[in-house]
PDB file of C-alpha atoms in Angstrom:
ATOM      1  CA  MET A 221     -33.830   4.179 -58.433  1.00 38.00           C
ATOM      2  CA  PHE A 222     -33.276   7.669 -57.221  1.00 36.00           C
ATOM      3  CA  ALA A 223     -35.009   7.038 -53.913  1.00 41.00           C
ATOM      4  CA  ILE A 224     -32.872   3.934 -53.297  1.00 36.00           C
ATOM      5  CA  HIS A 225     -29.624   5.743 -53.947  1.00 39.00           C
ATOM      6  CA  SER A 226     -30.796   8.644 -51.719  1.00 38.00           C
ATOM      7  CA  LYS A 227     -31.208   6.313 -48.827  1.00 39.00           C
ATOM      8  CA  VAL A 228     -27.967   4.678 -49.294  1.00 38.00           C
ATOM      9  CA  GLY A 229     -26.299   8.041 -49.338  1.00 41.00           C
ATOM     10  CA  GLN A 230     -28.039   9.015 -46.095  1.00 43.00           C
ATOM     11  CA  LEU A 231     -26.865   5.749 -44.468  1.00 37.00           C
ATOM     12  CA  ALA A 232     -23.277   6.425 -45.567  1.00 41.00           C
ATOM     13  CA  ARG A 233     -23.350   9.843 -44.040  1.00 44.00           C
ATOM     14  CA  VAL A 234     -24.846   8.625 -40.732  1.00 43.00           C
ATOM     15  CA  LYS A 235     -22.468   5.698 -40.126  1.00 45.00           C
ATOM     16  CA  PRO A 236     -19.281   7.755 -39.295  1.00 45.00           C
ATOM     17  CA  LEU A 237     -21.241   9.779 -36.857  1.00 42.00           C
ATOM     18  CA  GLN A 238     -22.543   6.595 -35.111  1.00 48.00           C
ATOM     19  CA  SER A 239     -18.908   5.154 -35.104  1.00 47.00           C
ATOM     20  CA  LEU A 240     -17.660   8.422 -33.587  1.00 44.00           C
ATOM     21  CA  SER A 241     -20.194   8.376 -30.771  1.00 46.00           C
ATOM     22  CA  ARG A 242     -19.245   4.815 -29.850  1.00 50.00           C
ATOM     23  CA  THR A 243     -15.527   5.696 -29.585  1.00 52.00           C
ATOM     24  CA  MET A 244     -15.913   8.846 -27.565  1.00 60.00           C
ATOM     25  CA  ALA A 245     -15.086   8.085 -23.900  1.00 66.00           C
ATOM     26  CA  THR A 246     -16.620   9.904 -21.056  1.00 74.00           C
ATOM     27  CA  PRO A 247     -13.959  12.022 -19.375  1.00 82.00           C
ATOM     28  CA  ASP A 248     -12.917  11.066 -15.850  1.00 85.00           C
ATOM     29  CA  THR A 249     -13.819  14.228 -13.754  1.00 89.00           C
ATOM     30  CA  ARG A 250     -12.652  12.657 -10.462  1.00 93.00           C
ATOM     31  CA  LYS A 251      -9.973  14.495  -8.508  1.00 96.00           C
ATOM     32  CA  LYS A 252      -6.455  12.920  -8.576  1.00 97.00           C
ATOM     33  CA  ILE A 253      -5.253  12.149  -5.081  1.00 98.00           C
ATOM     34  CA  THR A 254      -1.815  10.672  -4.434  1.00 98.00           C
ATOM     35  CA  VAL A 255      -0.897   9.177  -0.974  1.00 98.00           C
ATOM     36  CA  ASP A 256       2.687   8.517  -0.054  1.00 98.00           C
ATOM     37  CA  VAL A 257       2.887   6.080   2.951  1.00 98.00           C
ATOM     38  CA  ILE A 258       6.104   5.636   4.933  1.00 98.00           C
ATOM     39  CA  SER A 259       5.844   2.401   6.848  1.00 98.00           C
ATOM     40  CA  ASP A 260       7.664  -0.685   8.065  1.00 98.00           C
ATOM     41  CA  THR A 261       6.537  -4.210   7.278  1.00 98.00           C
ATOM     42  CA  VAL A 262       6.701  -5.201  10.907  1.00 98.00           C
ATOM     43  CA  CYS A 263       4.758  -2.227  12.212  1.00 98.00           C
ATOM     44  CA  PRO A 264       1.251  -3.267  13.407  1.00 98.00           C
ATOM     45  CA  TRP A 265      -0.170   0.234  13.284  1.00 98.00           C
ATOM     46  CA  CYS A 266       1.062   0.546   9.657  1.00 98.00           C
ATOM     47  CA  TYR A 267      -1.262  -2.291   8.704  1.00 98.00           C
ATOM     48  CA  VAL A 268      -4.073  -0.779  10.642  1.00 98.00           C
ATOM     49  CA  GLY A 269      -3.456   2.576   9.053  1.00 98.00           C
ATOM     50  CA  LYS A 270      -3.542   0.998   5.640  1.00 98.00           C
ATOM     51  CA  ARG A 271      -6.861  -0.567   6.264  1.00 98.00           C
ATOM     52  CA  ARG A 272      -8.273   2.615   7.612  1.00 98.00           C
ATOM     53  CA  LEU A 273      -6.925   4.608   4.653  1.00 98.00           C
ATOM     54  CA  GLU A 274      -8.580   2.140   2.326  1.00 98.00           C
ATOM     55  CA  ARG A 275     -11.940   2.457   4.096  1.00 98.00           C
ATOM     56  CA  ALA A 276     -11.867   6.170   3.479  1.00 98.00           C
ATOM     57  CA  MET A 277     -10.731   5.775  -0.101  1.00 98.00           C
ATOM     58  CA  THR A 278     -13.669   3.492  -0.772  1.00 98.00           C
ATOM     59  CA  ARG A 279     -16.107   6.063   0.330  1.00 97.00           C
ATOM     60  CA  PHE A 280     -14.580   8.564  -2.120  1.00 98.00           C
ATOM     61  CA  ALA A 281     -14.230   6.176  -5.025  1.00 97.00           C
ATOM     62  CA  ASP A 282     -16.825   7.999  -7.168  1.00 96.00           C
ATOM     63  CA  ARG A 283     -15.210  11.449  -6.513  1.00 97.00           C
ATOM     64  CA  ALA A 284     -11.453  10.729  -6.527  1.00 97.00           C
ATOM     65  CA  HIS A 285      -8.866   8.537  -8.279  1.00 97.00           C
ATOM     66  CA  PHE A 286      -6.310   7.380  -5.777  1.00 98.00           C
ATOM     67  CA  THR A 287      -2.631   6.405  -6.298  1.00 98.00           C
ATOM     68  CA  VAL A 288      -0.919   5.032  -3.130  1.00 98.00           C
ATOM     69  CA  ARG A 289       2.878   4.720  -2.989  1.00 98.00           C
ATOM     70  CA  TRP A 290       4.673   2.706  -0.276  1.00 98.00           C
ATOM     71  CA  LEU A 291       8.020   4.026   1.078  1.00 98.00           C
ATOM     72  CA  PRO A 292      10.305   2.382   3.498  1.00 98.00           C
ATOM     73  CA  TYR A 293      11.073   2.803   7.179  1.00 98.00           C
ATOM     74  CA  GLN A 294      12.914   0.480   9.582  1.00 97.00           C
ATOM     75  CA  LEU A 295      11.960   0.303  13.229  1.00 96.00           C
ATOM     76  CA  ASN A 296      14.945  -1.928  13.944  1.00 96.00           C
ATOM     77  CA  PRO A 297      17.524  -1.510  11.176  1.00 96.00           C
ATOM     78  CA  ASP A 298      20.065  -3.629  13.330  1.00 96.00           C
ATOM     79  CA  ALA A 299      17.764  -6.722  13.407  1.00 97.00           C
ATOM     80  CA  SER A 300      19.246  -9.907  12.014  1.00 96.00           C
ATOM     81  CA  LYS A 301      17.979 -11.634   8.914  1.00 95.00           C
ATOM     82  CA  GLU A 302      17.910 -14.830  10.814  1.00 96.00           C
ATOM     83  CA  GLY A 303      15.407 -13.411  13.173  1.00 96.00           C
ATOM     84  CA  VAL A 304      14.298 -14.001  16.828  1.00 97.00           C
ATOM     85  CA  VAL A 305      11.152 -15.280  18.359  1.00 98.00           C
ATOM     86  CA  LYS A 306       8.713 -12.400  18.070  1.00 97.00           C
ATOM     87  CA  ILE A 307       7.182 -12.603  21.598  1.00 97.00           C
ATOM     88  CA  ASP A 308      10.672 -12.820  23.135  1.00 97.00           C
ATOM     89  CA  TYR A 309      11.793  -9.692  21.271  1.00 97.00           C
ATOM     90  CA  TYR A 310       8.644  -7.827  22.438  1.00 97.00           C
ATOM     91  CA  ASN A 311       9.151  -8.856  26.076  1.00 97.00           C
ATOM     92  CA  GLN A 312      12.786  -7.732  25.884  1.00 97.00           C
ATOM     93  CA  LYS A 313      11.975  -4.400  24.257  1.00 95.00           C
ATOM     94  CA  PHE A 314       8.740  -3.327  26.149  1.00 96.00           C
ATOM     95  CA  GLY A 315       8.762  -5.654  29.212  1.00 97.00           C
ATOM     96  CA  ALA A 316       6.481  -8.607  29.733  1.00 97.00           C
ATOM     97  CA  ALA A 317       3.870  -6.675  31.758  1.00 97.00           C
ATOM     98  CA  ARG A 318       3.372  -4.113  29.051  1.00 97.00           C
ATOM     99  CA  VAL A 319       3.265  -6.728  26.341  1.00 97.00           C
ATOM    100  CA  ALA A 320       0.537  -8.577  28.240  1.00 97.00           C
ATOM    101  CA  GLN A 321      -1.533  -5.422  27.953  1.00 97.00           C
ATOM    102  CA  MET A 322      -0.518  -4.637  24.368  1.00 97.00           C
ATOM    103  CA  ILE A 323      -1.604  -7.951  22.912  1.00 97.00           C
ATOM    104  CA  PRO A 324      -5.313  -7.836  23.749  1.00 98.00           C
ATOM    105  CA  HIS A 325      -5.404  -4.239  22.586  1.00 97.00           C
ATOM    106  CA  MET A 326      -3.894  -4.950  19.273  1.00 98.00           C
ATOM    107  CA  THR A 327      -6.043  -8.086  18.876  1.00 98.00           C
ATOM    108  CA  ARG A 328      -9.276  -5.951  19.287  1.00 98.00           C
ATOM    109  CA  THR A 329      -7.858  -3.207  16.976  1.00 98.00           C
ATOM    110  CA  PHE A 330      -7.045  -5.770  14.254  1.00 98.00           C
ATOM    111  CA  ALA A 331     -10.422  -7.395  14.658  1.00 98.00           C
ATOM    112  CA  ASP A 332     -12.077  -4.112  14.019  1.00 97.00           C
ATOM    113  CA  GLU A 333     -10.424  -4.069  10.721  1.00 97.00           C
ATOM    114  CA  GLY A 334     -11.408  -7.668   9.962  1.00 97.00           C
ATOM    115  CA  LEU A 335      -7.985  -9.041  10.739  1.00 98.00           C
ATOM    116  CA  GLN A 336      -6.666 -11.759  13.019  1.00 97.00           C
ATOM    117  CA  TYR A 337      -3.657 -10.597  14.976  1.00 98.00           C
ATOM    118  CA  SER A 338      -0.885 -12.971  16.096  1.00 97.00           C
ATOM    119  CA  VAL A 339       2.404 -12.616  17.826  1.00 96.00           C
ATOM    120  CA  GLY A 340       3.704 -16.038  16.793  1.00 97.00           C
ATOM    121  CA  GLY A 341       6.619 -16.649  14.591  1.00 97.00           C
ATOM    122  CA  LEU A 342       9.896 -14.744  14.134  1.00 98.00           C
ATOM    123  CA  THR A 343      10.762 -11.091  13.585  1.00 98.00           C
ATOM    124  CA  GLY A 344      13.907  -9.806  11.848  1.00 98.00           C
ATOM    125  CA  ASN A 345      15.350  -7.315   9.407  1.00 98.00           C
ATOM    126  CA  THR A 346      13.002  -5.789   6.945  1.00 98.00           C
ATOM    127  CA  LEU A 347      15.393  -4.340   4.435  1.00 98.00           C
ATOM    128  CA  ASP A 348      14.831  -7.094   1.772  1.00 98.00           C
ATOM    129  CA  SER A 349      11.064  -6.622   2.026  1.00 98.00           C
ATOM    130  CA  HIS A 350      11.546  -2.903   1.335  1.00 98.00           C
ATOM    131  CA  ARG A 351      13.753  -3.667  -1.678  1.00 98.00           C
ATOM    132  CA  LEU A 352      11.161  -5.867  -3.002  1.00 98.00           C
ATOM    133  CA  ILE A 353       8.472  -3.283  -2.445  1.00 98.00           C
ATOM    134  CA  ALA A 354      10.539  -0.671  -4.162  1.00 98.00           C
ATOM    135  CA  TRP A 355      10.988  -3.051  -7.236  1.00 98.00           C
ATOM    136  CA  ALA A 356       7.216  -3.773  -7.396  1.00 98.00           C
ATOM    137  CA  GLU A 357       6.454  -0.043  -7.916  1.00 98.00           C
ATOM    138  CA  LYS A 358       7.570  -0.261 -11.552  1.00 98.00           C
ATOM    139  CA  PHE A 359       4.537  -2.559 -12.193  1.00 98.00           C
ATOM    140  CA  GLY A 360       2.138   0.044 -10.863  1.00 98.00           C
ATOM    141  CA  ALA A 361       0.674   1.249  -7.593  1.00 98.00           C
ATOM    142  CA  GLU A 362      -1.944  -1.549  -7.460  1.00 97.00           C
ATOM    143  CA  LYS A 363       0.728  -4.312  -7.773  1.00 98.00           C
ATOM    144  CA  GLN A 364       2.819  -2.643  -5.149  1.00 98.00           C
ATOM    145  CA  ASN A 365      -0.130  -2.317  -2.819  1.00 98.00           C
ATOM    146  CA  ALA A 366      -0.994  -5.987  -3.365  1.00 98.00           C
ATOM    147  CA  LEU A 367       2.495  -6.940  -2.290  1.00 98.00           C
ATOM    148  CA  VAL A 368       2.387  -4.723   0.777  1.00 98.00           C
ATOM    149  CA  GLU A 369      -0.913  -6.332   1.752  1.00 98.00           C
ATOM    150  CA  GLU A 370       0.485  -9.791   1.370  1.00 98.00           C
ATOM    151  CA  LEU A 371       3.558  -9.052   3.442  1.00 98.00           C
ATOM    152  CA  PHE A 372       1.405  -7.607   6.249  1.00 98.00           C
ATOM    153  CA  GLN A 373      -0.753 -10.685   6.143  1.00 98.00           C
ATOM    154  CA  ASN A 374       2.244 -12.898   6.287  1.00 98.00           C
ATOM    155  CA  TYR A 375       3.753 -11.275   9.257  1.00 98.00           C
ATOM    156  CA  PHE A 376       0.843 -10.286  11.459  1.00 98.00           C
ATOM    157  CA  CYS A 377      -1.764 -12.884  10.624  1.00 98.00           C
ATOM    158  CA  GLN A 378       0.040 -15.964   9.284  1.00 98.00           C
ATOM    159  CA  GLU A 379       3.188 -15.966  11.620  1.00 98.00           C
ATOM    160  CA  LYS A 380       5.560 -15.907   8.629  1.00 98.00           C
ATOM    161  CA  HIS A 381       9.154 -14.620   8.870  1.00 98.00           C
ATOM    162  CA  ILE A 382       9.369 -11.884   6.162  1.00 95.00           C
ATOM    163  CA  SER A 383      13.142 -11.744   6.407  1.00 97.00           C
ATOM    164  CA  ASP A 384      13.042 -15.180   4.731  1.00 98.00           C
ATOM    165  CA  ARG A 385      13.721 -15.140   1.019  1.00 97.00           C
ATOM    166  CA  GLY A 386      11.157 -17.933   0.309  1.00 98.00           C
ATOM    167  CA  VAL A 387       8.445 -16.007   2.087  1.00 98.00           C
ATOM    168  CA  LEU A 388       9.143 -12.892   0.213  1.00 98.00           C
ATOM    169  CA  LEU A 389       9.243 -14.649  -3.179  1.00 98.00           C
ATOM    170  CA  ALA A 390       5.920 -16.399  -2.368  1.00 98.00           C
ATOM    171  CA  ALA A 391       4.404 -13.000  -1.490  1.00 98.00           C
ATOM    172  CA  ALA A 392       5.497 -11.569  -4.827  1.00 98.00           C
ATOM    173  CA  VAL A 393       3.948 -14.551  -6.636  1.00 98.00           C
ATOM    174  CA  LYS A 394       0.652 -14.128  -4.624  1.00 98.00           C
ATOM    175  CA  ALA A 395       0.657 -10.428  -5.712  1.00 98.00           C
ATOM    176  CA  VAL A 396       0.927 -11.663  -9.330  1.00 98.00           C
ATOM    177  CA  LEU A 397       4.392 -10.239  -9.893  1.00 98.00           C
ATOM    178  CA  PRO A 398       6.968 -11.974 -12.119  1.00 98.00           C
ATOM    179  CA  ASP A 399       8.647 -14.631  -9.911  1.00 97.00           C
ATOM    180  CA  GLY A 400      11.837 -14.652 -12.028  1.00 98.00           C
ATOM    181  CA  GLU A 401      12.416 -10.907 -11.594  1.00 98.00           C
ATOM    182  CA  ALA A 402      11.515 -11.054  -7.924  1.00 98.00           C
ATOM    183  CA  ALA A 403      13.991 -13.855  -7.432  1.00 98.00           C
ATOM    184  CA  ALA A 404      16.686 -11.897  -9.194  1.00 98.00           C
ATOM    185  CA  VAL A 405      16.022  -8.856  -6.881  1.00 98.00           C
ATOM    186  CA  LEU A 406      16.154 -10.971  -3.744  1.00 98.00           C
ATOM    187  CA  GLY A 407      19.254 -12.761  -4.975  1.00 98.00           C
ATOM    188  CA  ASP A 408      21.190  -9.532  -5.517  1.00 98.00           C
ATOM    189  CA  PRO A 409      21.601  -7.563  -2.244  1.00 97.00           C
ATOM    190  CA  ARG A 410      22.425  -4.482  -4.243  1.00 98.00           C
ATOM    191  CA  ALA A 411      19.177  -4.375  -6.267  1.00 98.00           C
ATOM    192  CA  HIS A 412      17.182  -1.291  -5.316  1.00 98.00           C
ATOM    193  CA  LEU A 413      19.375  -0.757  -2.332  1.00 98.00           C
ATOM    194  CA  GLN A 414      20.548   2.739  -3.178  1.00 98.00           C
ATOM    195  CA  GLU A 415      16.924   3.750  -3.855  1.00 98.00           C
ATOM    196  CA  VAL A 416      15.788   2.337  -0.570  1.00 98.00           C
ATOM    197  CA  GLN A 417      18.645   3.794   1.479  1.00 98.00           C
ATOM    198  CA  GLN A 418      17.851   7.280  -0.001  1.00 98.00           C
ATOM    199  CA  GLN A 419      14.213   7.074   0.926  1.00 97.00           C
ATOM    200  CA  LEU A 420      15.176   5.850   4.368  1.00 97.00           C
ATOM    201  CA  ASP A 421      17.465   8.854   4.775  1.00 96.00           C
ATOM    202  CA  ARG A 422      14.630  11.211   3.767  1.00 95.00           C
ATOM    203  CA  ALA A 423      12.258   9.540   6.381  1.00 96.00           C
ATOM    204  CA  ARG A 424      14.582  10.148   9.343  1.00 91.00           C
ATOM    205  CA  GLY A 425      12.936  13.388  10.210  1.00 88.00           C
ATOM    206  CA  ILE A 426       9.484  11.937  10.864  1.00 93.00           C
ATOM    207  CA  GLY A 427       8.373  11.011  14.425  1.00 87.00           C
ATOM    208  CA  GLY A 428       7.020   7.605  13.696  1.00 92.00           C
ATOM    209  CA  VAL A 429       5.093   5.412  11.269  1.00 98.00           C
ATOM    210  CA  PRO A 430       2.767   5.062   9.539  1.00 98.00           C
ATOM    211  CA  PHE A 431       3.262   8.566   8.081  1.00 98.00           C
ATOM    212  CA  PHE A 432       0.915   9.692   5.286  1.00 98.00           C
ATOM    213  CA  THR A 433       1.533  12.571   2.778  1.00 98.00           C
ATOM    214  CA  ILE A 434      -1.510  13.412   0.668  1.00 98.00           C
ATOM    215  CA  ASN A 435      -1.051  15.352  -2.586  1.00 98.00           C
ATOM    216  CA  LYS A 436       2.338  16.495  -1.233  1.00 96.00           C
ATOM    217  CA  SER A 437       0.580  18.953   1.090  1.00 96.00           C
ATOM    218  CA  TYR A 438      -1.403  17.257   3.882  1.00 98.00           C
ATOM    219  CA  LYS A 439       0.652  15.267   6.417  1.00 97.00           C
ATOM    220  CA  LEU A 440      -0.886  12.724   8.824  1.00 97.00           C
ATOM    221  CA  SER A 441       1.103  10.783  11.455  1.00 97.00           C
ATOM    222  CA  GLY A 442      -0.110   7.492  12.884  1.00 96.00           C
ATOM    223  CA  ALA A 443      -2.998   5.125  12.115  1.00 97.00           C
ATOM    224  CA  GLN A 444      -5.622   7.837  11.971  1.00 96.00           C
ATOM    225  CA  PRO A 445      -9.377   6.998  11.888  1.00 97.00           C
ATOM    226  CA  PRO A 446     -10.944   6.891   8.400  1.00 98.00           C
ATOM    227  CA  GLU A 447     -12.871  10.043   9.246  1.00 98.00           C
ATOM    228  CA  LEU A 448      -9.681  12.061   9.360  1.00 98.00           C
ATOM    229  CA  PHE A 449      -8.678  10.837   5.899  1.00 98.00           C
ATOM    230  CA  GLU A 450     -12.122  11.695   4.688  1.00 98.00           C
ATOM    231  CA  GLU A 451     -11.813  15.265   5.927  1.00 98.00           C
ATOM    232  CA  VAL A 452      -8.772  15.735   3.825  1.00 98.00           C
ATOM    233  CA  PHE A 453     -10.340  14.022   0.809  1.00 98.00           C
ATOM    234  CA  GLU A 454     -13.447  16.238   1.106  1.00 98.00           C
ATOM    235  CA  GLU A 455     -11.336  19.344   1.119  1.00 97.00           C
ATOM    236  CA  ILE A 456      -9.497  18.261  -1.915  1.00 97.00           C
ATOM    237  CA  CYS A 457     -12.585  17.163  -3.858  1.00 97.00           C
ATOM    238  CA  SER A 458     -14.494  20.367  -2.964  1.00 94.00           C
ATOM    239  CA  ARG A 459     -11.999  22.687  -4.674  1.00 88.00           C
TER     240      ARG A 459
END
C-alpha cells in the first residue's frame, strides 16, 4: 500500500510542472519595426513601393516583427468626386507624347511586381478613400493594409473609380471590415475628416510620395528597391 501511495504522490507533484511547461510561451525575440507610409491611393509608384516594401519585409520575417501604418497624401486635392476619364486627365497633365512613353514603362514596372497595370476608368478625389483608411486603422495594421491593397487593386488593375462610395464600401467588405461601420463613415463627410486633414498638413513638407519613415528615424522617398529597405532592416536587426 505504501508503494502505491508513494507513486500517486510523485505523480501529483509532477503534474503541475508538466502543466507549467505547456503554458510557457517562447518569447518573441524579433526586433520591432514600424513603417509609416505617406501615400495617395491614385499614385502608381505608391503601389509599387508597397509591393517592394513587402518583399523586403518577407525576407526579414524571422528577424523582425513589422507594423505598417498608412497615412494620407493628395496629389490632386481639387479633383472632383464625379471624376474624369483617367487617360484624358493624364494627357492634359503630362502631354500625350509623354503619356505614350509612361504607359509602357509603368506596365513593365507593375509586371515586375506581379501586377497588371491599366489606365482605363475614371480618376477623381481621394479624400473619402483616406477617411476610410484612417477609420480602418482602429481594427489593426493588417486590416488597414488589406484595405489599402484592395483600393490599389481597384484603381490600377480593375479600372474602378475609388471616389465612388459603392467601390469604397465593397473594398472595405473585401478587406473583411464591418460594412455597417464603413457605410456610416462614408455617409458622414465629417467622419475622420479632422484626423486626415491634420495628417495631410503634416505631410506638406515632403517632396513626393510614397514616403517611408522607419522606426521614426530612417526616411526613404520614392518606390525604392527592396534592397534599400533591407539595408535599413539589417541595420536595425543587427543592433
